[in-house]
PDB file of C-alpha atoms in Angstrom:
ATOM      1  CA  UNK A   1     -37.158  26.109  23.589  1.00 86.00           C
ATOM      2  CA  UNK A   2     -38.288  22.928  22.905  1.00 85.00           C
ATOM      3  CA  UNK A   3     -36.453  19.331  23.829  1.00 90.00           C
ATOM      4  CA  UNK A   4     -35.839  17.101  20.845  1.00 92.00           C
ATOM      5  CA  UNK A   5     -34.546  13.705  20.495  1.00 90.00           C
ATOM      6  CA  UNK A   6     -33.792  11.380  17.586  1.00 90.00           C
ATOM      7  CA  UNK A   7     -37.214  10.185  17.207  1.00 92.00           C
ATOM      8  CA  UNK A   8     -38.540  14.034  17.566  1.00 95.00           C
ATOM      9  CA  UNK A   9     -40.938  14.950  14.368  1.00 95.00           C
ATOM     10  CA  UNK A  10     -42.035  18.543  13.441  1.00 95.00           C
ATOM     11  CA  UNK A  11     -44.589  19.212  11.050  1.00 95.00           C
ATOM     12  CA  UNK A  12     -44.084  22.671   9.534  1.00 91.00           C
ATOM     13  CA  UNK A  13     -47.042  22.877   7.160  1.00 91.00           C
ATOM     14  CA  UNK A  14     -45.375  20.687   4.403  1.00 89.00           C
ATOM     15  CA  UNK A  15     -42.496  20.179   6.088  1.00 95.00           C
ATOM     16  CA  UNK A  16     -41.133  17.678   8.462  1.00 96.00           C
ATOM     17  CA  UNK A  17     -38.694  18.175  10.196  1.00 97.00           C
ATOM     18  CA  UNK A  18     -36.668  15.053  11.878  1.00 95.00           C
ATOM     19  CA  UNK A  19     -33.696  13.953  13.498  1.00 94.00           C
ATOM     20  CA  UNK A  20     -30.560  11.561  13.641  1.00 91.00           C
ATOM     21  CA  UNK A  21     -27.498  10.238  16.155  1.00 87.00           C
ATOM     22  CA  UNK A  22     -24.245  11.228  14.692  1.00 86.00           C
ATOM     23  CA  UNK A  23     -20.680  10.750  16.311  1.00 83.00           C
ATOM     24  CA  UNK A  24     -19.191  13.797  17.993  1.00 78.00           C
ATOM     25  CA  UNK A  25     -17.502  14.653  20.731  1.00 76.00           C
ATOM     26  CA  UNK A  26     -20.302  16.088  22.311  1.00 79.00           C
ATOM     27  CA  UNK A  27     -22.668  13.240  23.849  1.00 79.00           C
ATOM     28  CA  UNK A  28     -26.402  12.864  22.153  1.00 83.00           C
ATOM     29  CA  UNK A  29     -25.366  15.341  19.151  1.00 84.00           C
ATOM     30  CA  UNK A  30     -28.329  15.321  16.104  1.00 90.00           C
ATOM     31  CA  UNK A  31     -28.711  15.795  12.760  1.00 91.00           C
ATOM     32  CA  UNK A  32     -31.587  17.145  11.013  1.00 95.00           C
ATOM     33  CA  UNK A  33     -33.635  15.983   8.061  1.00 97.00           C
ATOM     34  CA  UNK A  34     -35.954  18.406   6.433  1.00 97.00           C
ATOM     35  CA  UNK A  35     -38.706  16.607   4.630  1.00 95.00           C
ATOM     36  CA  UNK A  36     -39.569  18.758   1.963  1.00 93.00           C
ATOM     37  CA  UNK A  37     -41.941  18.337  -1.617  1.00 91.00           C
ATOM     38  CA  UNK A  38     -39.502  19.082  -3.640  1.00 90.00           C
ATOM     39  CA  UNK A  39     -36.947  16.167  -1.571  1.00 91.00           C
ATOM     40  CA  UNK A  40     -34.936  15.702   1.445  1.00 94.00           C
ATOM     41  CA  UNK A  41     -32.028  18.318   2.264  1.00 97.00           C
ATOM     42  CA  UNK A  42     -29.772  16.774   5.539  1.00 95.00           C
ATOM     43  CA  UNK A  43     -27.895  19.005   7.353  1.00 93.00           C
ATOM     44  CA  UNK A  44     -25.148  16.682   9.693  1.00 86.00           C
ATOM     45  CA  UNK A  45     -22.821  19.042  11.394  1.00 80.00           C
ATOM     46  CA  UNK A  46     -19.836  17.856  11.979  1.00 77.00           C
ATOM     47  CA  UNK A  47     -19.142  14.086  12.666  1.00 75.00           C
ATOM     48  CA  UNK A  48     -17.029  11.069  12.068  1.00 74.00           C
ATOM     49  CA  UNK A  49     -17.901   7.521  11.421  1.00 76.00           C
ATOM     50  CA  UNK A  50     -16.987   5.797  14.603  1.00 74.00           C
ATOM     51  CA  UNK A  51     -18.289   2.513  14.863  1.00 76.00           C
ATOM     52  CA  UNK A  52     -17.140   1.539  18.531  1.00 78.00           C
ATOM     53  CA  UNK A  53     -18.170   4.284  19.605  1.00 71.00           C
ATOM     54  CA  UNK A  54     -20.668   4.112  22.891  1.00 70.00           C
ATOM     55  CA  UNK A  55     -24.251   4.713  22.375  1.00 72.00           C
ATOM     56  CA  UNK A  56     -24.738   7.762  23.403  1.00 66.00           C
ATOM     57  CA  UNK A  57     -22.123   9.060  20.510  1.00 71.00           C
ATOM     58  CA  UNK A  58     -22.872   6.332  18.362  1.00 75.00           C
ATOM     59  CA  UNK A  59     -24.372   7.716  14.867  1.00 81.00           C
ATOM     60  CA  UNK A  60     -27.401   5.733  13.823  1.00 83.00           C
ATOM     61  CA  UNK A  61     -26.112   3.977  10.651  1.00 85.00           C
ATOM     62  CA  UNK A  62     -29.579   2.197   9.983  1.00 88.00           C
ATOM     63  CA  UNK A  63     -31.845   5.800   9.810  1.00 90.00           C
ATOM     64  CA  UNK A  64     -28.942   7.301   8.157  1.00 88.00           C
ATOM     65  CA  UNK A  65     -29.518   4.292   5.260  1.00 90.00           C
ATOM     66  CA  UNK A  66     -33.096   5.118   5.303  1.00 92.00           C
ATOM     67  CA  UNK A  67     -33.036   8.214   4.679  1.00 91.00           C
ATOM     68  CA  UNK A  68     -30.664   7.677   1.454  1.00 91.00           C
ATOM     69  CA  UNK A  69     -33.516   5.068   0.496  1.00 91.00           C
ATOM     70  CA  UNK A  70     -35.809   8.280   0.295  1.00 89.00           C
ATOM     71  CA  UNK A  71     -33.897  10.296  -1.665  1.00 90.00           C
ATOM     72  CA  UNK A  72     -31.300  13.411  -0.635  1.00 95.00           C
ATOM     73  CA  UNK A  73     -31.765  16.329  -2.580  1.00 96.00           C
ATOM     74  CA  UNK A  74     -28.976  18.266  -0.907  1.00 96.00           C
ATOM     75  CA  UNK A  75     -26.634  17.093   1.480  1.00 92.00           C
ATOM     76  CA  UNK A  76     -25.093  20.096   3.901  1.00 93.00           C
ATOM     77  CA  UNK A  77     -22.396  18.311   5.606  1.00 88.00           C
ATOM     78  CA  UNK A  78     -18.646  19.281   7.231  1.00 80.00           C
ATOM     79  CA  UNK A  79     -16.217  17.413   9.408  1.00 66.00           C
ATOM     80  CA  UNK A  80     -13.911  18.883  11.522  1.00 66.00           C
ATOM     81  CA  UNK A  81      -9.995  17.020  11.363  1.00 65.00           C
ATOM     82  CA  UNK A  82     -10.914  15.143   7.924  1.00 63.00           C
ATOM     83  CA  UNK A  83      -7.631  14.504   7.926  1.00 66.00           C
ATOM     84  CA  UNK A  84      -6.281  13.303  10.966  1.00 62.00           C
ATOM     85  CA  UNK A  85      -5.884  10.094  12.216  1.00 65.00           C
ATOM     86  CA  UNK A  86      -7.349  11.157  15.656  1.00 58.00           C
TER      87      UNK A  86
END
């Protein structure tokens, strides 16, 4: 096993692999970026957008906008309660 962070990189031969802060219940929850030739595919788990949220479950709106500024070629996303007003 190996301990990531936020600001964790992974070079995979062509590859990079990084990470983002999203909101979840569960403190310090990631999602992943893979860098790839061909274009970025994002993989977010589950979240929500929950802007007073504390820092440690705070998603990290400004790398999220960068890495729309570079391009998503596939998005893998899902949200658990869409629909509630939780």
């Amino acid at each position: 096993f190996h301990v990531i962070d936020e600001n964790t990189e992974i070079d995979f031969g062509g590859t990079v692999v990084s990470f983002f802060r999203t909101t979840h219940s569960i403190p310090e929850s990631l999602g992943v970026v893979l860098k790839t030739p061909k274009g970025n595919i994002v993989y977010t788990g589950d979240f929500k957008f929950d802007q007073t949220a504390s820092e440690s479950y705070a998603t990290d709106f400004a790398r999220l906008a960068e890495i729309g500024r570079d391009g998503v070629l596939a998005l893998l996303s899902d949200s658990a309660n869409a629909d509630s007003n939780i």
